[in-house]
Structures are given as C-alpha cells and as structure tokens.
Coordinates of C-alpha atoms in Angstrom, one line a residue:
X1 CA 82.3 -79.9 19.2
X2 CA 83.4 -83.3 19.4
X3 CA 86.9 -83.2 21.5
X4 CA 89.9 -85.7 21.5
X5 CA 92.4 -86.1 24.2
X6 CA 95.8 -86.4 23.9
X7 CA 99.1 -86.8 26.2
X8 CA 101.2 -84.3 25.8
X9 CA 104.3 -84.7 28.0
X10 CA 102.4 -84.5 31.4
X11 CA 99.7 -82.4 30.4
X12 CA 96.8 -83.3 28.7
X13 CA 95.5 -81.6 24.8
X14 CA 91.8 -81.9 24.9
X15 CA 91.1 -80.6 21.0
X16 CA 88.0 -79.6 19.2
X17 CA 86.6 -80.6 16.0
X18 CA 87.4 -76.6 14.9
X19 CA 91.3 -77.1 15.8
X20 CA 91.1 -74.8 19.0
X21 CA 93.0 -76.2 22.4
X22 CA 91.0 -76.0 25.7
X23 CA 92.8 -74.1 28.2
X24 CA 92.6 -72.3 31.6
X25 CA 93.4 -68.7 31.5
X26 CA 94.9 -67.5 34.7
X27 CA 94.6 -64.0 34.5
X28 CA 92.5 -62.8 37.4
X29 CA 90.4 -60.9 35.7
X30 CA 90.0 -64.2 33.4
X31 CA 89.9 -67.0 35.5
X32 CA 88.0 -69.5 33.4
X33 CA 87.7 -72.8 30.5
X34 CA 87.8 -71.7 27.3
X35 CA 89.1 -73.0 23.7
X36 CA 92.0 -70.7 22.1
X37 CA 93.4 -71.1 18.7
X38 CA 96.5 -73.4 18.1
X39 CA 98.2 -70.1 17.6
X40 CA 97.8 -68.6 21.3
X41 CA 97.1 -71.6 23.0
X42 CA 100.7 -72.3 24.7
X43 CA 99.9 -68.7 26.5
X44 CA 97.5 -70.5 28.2
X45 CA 97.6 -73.2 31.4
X46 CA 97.7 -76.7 30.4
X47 CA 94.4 -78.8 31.5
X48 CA 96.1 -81.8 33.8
X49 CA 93.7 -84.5 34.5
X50 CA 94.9 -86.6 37.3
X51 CA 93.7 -90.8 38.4
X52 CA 93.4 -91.5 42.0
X53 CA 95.3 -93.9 42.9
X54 CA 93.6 -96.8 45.2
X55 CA 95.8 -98.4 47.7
X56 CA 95.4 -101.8 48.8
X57 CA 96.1 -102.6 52.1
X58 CA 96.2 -106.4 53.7
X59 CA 96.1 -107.1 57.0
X60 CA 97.2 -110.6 58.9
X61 CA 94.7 -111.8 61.3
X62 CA 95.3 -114.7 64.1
X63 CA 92.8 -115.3 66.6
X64 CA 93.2 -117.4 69.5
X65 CA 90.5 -120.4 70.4
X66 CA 88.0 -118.3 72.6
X67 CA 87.0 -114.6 72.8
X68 CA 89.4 -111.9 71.3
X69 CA 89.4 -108.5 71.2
X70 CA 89.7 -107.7 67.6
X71 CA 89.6 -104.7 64.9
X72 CA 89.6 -104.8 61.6
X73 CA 91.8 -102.0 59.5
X74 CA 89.4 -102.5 56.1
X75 CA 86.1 -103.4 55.8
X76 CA 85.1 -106.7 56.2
X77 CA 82.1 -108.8 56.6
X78 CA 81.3 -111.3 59.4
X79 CA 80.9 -113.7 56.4
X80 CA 84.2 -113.3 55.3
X81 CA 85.7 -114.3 58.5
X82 CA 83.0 -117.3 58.5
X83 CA 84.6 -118.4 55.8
X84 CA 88.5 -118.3 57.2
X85 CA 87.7 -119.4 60.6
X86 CA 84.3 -121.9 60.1
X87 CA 82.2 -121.4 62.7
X88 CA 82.3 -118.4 65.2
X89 CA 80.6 -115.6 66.9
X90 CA 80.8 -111.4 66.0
X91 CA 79.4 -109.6 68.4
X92 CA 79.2 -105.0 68.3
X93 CA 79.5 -103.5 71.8
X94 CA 75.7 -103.1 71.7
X95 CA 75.3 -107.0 71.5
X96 CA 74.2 -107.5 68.3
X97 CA 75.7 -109.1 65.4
X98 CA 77.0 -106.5 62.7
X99 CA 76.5 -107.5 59.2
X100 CA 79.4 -105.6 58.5
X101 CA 83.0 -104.7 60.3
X102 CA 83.9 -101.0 60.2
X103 CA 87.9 -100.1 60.6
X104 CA 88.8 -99.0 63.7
X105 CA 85.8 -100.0 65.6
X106 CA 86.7 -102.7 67.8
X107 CA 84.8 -106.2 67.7
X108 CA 84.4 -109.2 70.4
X109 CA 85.0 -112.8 67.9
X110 CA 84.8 -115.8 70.0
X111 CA 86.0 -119.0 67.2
X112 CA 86.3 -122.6 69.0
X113 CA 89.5 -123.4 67.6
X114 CA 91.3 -119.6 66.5
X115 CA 92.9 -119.4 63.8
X116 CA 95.0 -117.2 61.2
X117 CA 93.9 -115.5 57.7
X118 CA 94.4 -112.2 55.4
X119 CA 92.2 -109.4 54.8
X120 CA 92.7 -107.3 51.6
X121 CA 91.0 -103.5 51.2
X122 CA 91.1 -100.0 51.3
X123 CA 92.3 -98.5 54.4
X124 CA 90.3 -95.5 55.6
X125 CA 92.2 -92.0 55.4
X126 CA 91.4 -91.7 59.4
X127 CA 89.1 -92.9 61.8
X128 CA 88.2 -90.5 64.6
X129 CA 86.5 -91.5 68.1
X130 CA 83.7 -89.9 70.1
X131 CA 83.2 -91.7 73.4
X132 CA 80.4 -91.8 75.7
X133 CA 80.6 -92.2 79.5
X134 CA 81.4 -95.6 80.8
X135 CA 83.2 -98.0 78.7
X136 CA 83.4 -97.5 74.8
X137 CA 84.8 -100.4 72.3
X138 CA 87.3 -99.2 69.9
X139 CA 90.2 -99.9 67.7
X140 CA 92.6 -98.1 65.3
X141 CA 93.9 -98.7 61.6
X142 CA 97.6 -97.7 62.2
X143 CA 100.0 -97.5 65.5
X144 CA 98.7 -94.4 67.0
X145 CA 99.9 -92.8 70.3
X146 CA 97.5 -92.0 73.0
X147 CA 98.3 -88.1 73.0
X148 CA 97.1 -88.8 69.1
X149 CA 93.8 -90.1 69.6
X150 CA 92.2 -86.7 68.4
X151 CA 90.2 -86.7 71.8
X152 CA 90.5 -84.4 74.9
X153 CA 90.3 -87.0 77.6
X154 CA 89.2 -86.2 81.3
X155 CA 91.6 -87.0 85.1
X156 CA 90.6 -90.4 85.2
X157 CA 89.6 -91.6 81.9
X158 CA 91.3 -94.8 81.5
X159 CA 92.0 -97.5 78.4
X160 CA 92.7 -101.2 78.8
X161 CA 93.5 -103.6 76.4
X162 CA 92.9 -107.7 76.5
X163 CA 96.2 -108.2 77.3
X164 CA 95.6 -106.4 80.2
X165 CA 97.7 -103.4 79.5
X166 CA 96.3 -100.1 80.5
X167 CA 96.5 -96.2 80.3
X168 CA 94.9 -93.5 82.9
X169 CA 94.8 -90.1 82.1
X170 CA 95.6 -87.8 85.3
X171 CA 94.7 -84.8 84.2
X172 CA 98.1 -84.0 82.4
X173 CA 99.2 -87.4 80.6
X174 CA 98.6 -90.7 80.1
X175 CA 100.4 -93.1 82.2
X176 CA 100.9 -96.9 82.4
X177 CA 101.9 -99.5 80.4
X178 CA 100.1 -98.9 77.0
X179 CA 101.6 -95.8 75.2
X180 CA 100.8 -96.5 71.6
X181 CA 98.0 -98.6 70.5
X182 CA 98.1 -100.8 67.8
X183 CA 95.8 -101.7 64.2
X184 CA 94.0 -104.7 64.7
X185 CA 93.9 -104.5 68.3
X186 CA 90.8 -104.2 70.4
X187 CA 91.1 -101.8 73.9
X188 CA 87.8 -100.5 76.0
X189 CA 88.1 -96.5 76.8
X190 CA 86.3 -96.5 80.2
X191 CA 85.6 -92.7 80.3
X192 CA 84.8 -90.5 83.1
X193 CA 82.6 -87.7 81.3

C-alpha cells in the first residue's frame, strides 16, 4: 500500500491506500505494527514520530601571543583556526600535528600575535577520560568539578593548569586551588598509576 502521513494533534495518521490506520497495539499478548480499520483504530496507540533536535553551541576563543593551553568544546579543524589567527602552530600531546581538534582533548597553539575568534558546532553529549601514568593532556566541554571527572584517581595524582593552578588528590579529596575545571581550558593530569 502506498501510505500518507498526516498530523493529527501530536500524533501522527500514517494511512493506507485501503483506508486502514497503522497502529501499535499494546496488549501484551499483541505487542506489534499493524493496520486496523478506521472503525477500531482509536482503540489502538497512536504512532508518534519525533525530530532530533541539533543544538548548536559557540564557543569564544582568545589566545594570547605565545603558547596556550587550549581545548576546543566542538570539533574544529587546525585550518579553521589558521584562518582566525594567520599563522600558528597545533601540536597533540604525542607531538604531532592533528588534522582535526576533538572536544575535550586538550591542545598546545603557539600564534605569534594571539588573538580572539568563535567557533560554532555540536557539543558532544560527554567526554570521558582514561589516563595513563605520567602526565596526560586534557580538557572538558562544560565546568565540571574534579570529584566529577568520572575517574577514580590515586594519593598523589595531581592536575595543573597553565595558570599554574593545581589539584592533588590525597587519597580522600582533591585539594588546592583548582576545584572545578573549566571548557576551553587546557590542564595536564600527572598521574601516579
């Protein structure tokens, strides 16, 4: 059959060629699609079809003349800071030059003269974190406390930003000066495990 759609006061008629209404039958014995007359259709669940809704998020970048610690909240491309800043230098904590920016992974940009511009995206859901030993580059996409971080850290494990704010964890909380860590910041977790 050839079916039509219509709105139907929140609810959504999807109609065959013969007349008959598709319709979820919640029953348990009956759980399932099916078309049903016009007669014995309203017995029935509606069908409700639903349109994810994308979110576009924008953040506001200034970079000093120099190296900053920096992380992006939406995906961006070294190109697209290239193009905002002229001429400057991305580099990954493994040394290389990414050809994209992820959010919430933190990034070292050295630009000669700084410098401010807007980046416009989609911000990831969540960004979680899995550190190795030593120091780890990382970043976050919203203000997130340090007991938030979705890790288990270890007596000793330590964060620092390039401010030179810092956190140690002693083996019950984190103390220092950083409690909550900002989006768009870039902070090193030295860990101890």
């Amino acid at each position: 059959y050839v079916n039509t759609l219509a709105y139907n006061g929140g609810d959504i008629d999807i109609v065959g060629s013969g007349g008959a209404y598709l319709r979820f039958n919640a029953a348990s014995n009956q759980e399932r699609f099916r078309y049903y007359k016009s007669s014995t259709y309203t017995n029935q669940k509606a069908i409700q079809l639903y349109k994810k809704t994308v979110t576009t998020t924008t953040q506001a970048v200034s970079l000093s003349a120099g190296w900053n610690w920096w992380a992006p909240i939406v995906a961006t491309t070294p190109s697209a800071l290239q193009t905002a800043l002229g001429d400057l230098t991305i580099e990954a904590q493994d040394g290389t030059t990414p050809e994209s920016l992820v959010p919430g992974q933190m990034y070292k940009v050295h630009t000669p003269e700084g410098g401010s511009f807007t980046l416009s995206g989609t911000m990831p859901s969540s960004v979680s974190y899995a550190f190795g030993n030593g120091p780890n580059w990382f970043g976050t996409t919203a203000a997130t406390n340090l007991d938030d971080l979705g890790i288990t850290p270890a007596s000793g494990d330590k964060i620092v930003s390039q401010d030179g704010g810092f956190a140690i964890y002693n083996g019950n909380a984190w103390t220092g000066t950083l409690t909550t860590l900002q989006p768009g910041k870039g902070y090193l977790y030295i860990s101890t495990h």
